[in-house]
PDB file of C-alpha atoms in Angstrom:
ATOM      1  CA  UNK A 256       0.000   0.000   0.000  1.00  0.00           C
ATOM      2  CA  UNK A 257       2.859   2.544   1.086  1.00  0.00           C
ATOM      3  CA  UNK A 258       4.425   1.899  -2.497  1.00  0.00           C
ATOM      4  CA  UNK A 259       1.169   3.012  -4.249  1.00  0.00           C
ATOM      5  CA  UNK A 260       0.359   6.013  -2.398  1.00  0.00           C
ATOM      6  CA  UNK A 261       3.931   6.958  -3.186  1.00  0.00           C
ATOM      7  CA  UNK A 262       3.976   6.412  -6.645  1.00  0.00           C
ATOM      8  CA  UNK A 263       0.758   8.413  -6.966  1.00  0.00           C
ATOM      9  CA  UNK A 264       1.741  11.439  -5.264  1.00  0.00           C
ATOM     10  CA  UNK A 265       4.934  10.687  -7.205  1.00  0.00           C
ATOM     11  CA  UNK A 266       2.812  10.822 -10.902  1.00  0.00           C
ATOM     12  CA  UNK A 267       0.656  13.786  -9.019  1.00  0.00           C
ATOM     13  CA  UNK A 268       4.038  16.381  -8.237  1.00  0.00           C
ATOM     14  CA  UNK A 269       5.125  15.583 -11.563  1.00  0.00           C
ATOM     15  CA  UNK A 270       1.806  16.185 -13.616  1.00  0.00           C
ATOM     16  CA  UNK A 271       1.920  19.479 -11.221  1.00  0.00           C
ATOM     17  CA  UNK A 272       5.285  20.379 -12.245  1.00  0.00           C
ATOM     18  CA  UNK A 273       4.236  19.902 -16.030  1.00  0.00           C
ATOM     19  CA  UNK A 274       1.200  22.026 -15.604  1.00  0.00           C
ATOM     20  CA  UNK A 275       3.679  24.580 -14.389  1.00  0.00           C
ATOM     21  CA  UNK A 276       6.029  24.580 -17.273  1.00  0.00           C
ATOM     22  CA  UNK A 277       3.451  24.938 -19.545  1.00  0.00           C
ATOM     23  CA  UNK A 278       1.637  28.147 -17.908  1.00  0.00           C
ATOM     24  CA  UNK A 279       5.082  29.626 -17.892  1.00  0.00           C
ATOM     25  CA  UNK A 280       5.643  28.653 -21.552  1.00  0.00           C
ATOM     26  CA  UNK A 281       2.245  30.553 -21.924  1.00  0.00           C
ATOM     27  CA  UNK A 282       3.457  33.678 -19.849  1.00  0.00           C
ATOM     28  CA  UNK A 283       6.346  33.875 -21.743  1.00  0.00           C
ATOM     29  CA  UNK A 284       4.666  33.689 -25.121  1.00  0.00           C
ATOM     30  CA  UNK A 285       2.102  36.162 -23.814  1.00  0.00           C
ATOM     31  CA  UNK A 286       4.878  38.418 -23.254  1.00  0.00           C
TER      32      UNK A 286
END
């Protein structure tokens, strides 16, 4: 069970992080 929950917050922080780079992407194509 412990491995699971880690692996999903794992996939969750990195879907996060992608989200991120791609608003940024956006901000600086904005600009």
């Amino acid at each position: 069970m412990k491995n699971t929950a880690q692996i999903t917050i794992l996939i969750a922080l990195g879907n996060l992080w992608m989200a991120r780079k791609v608003l940024r992407k956006r901000e600086m194509l904005g600009d």
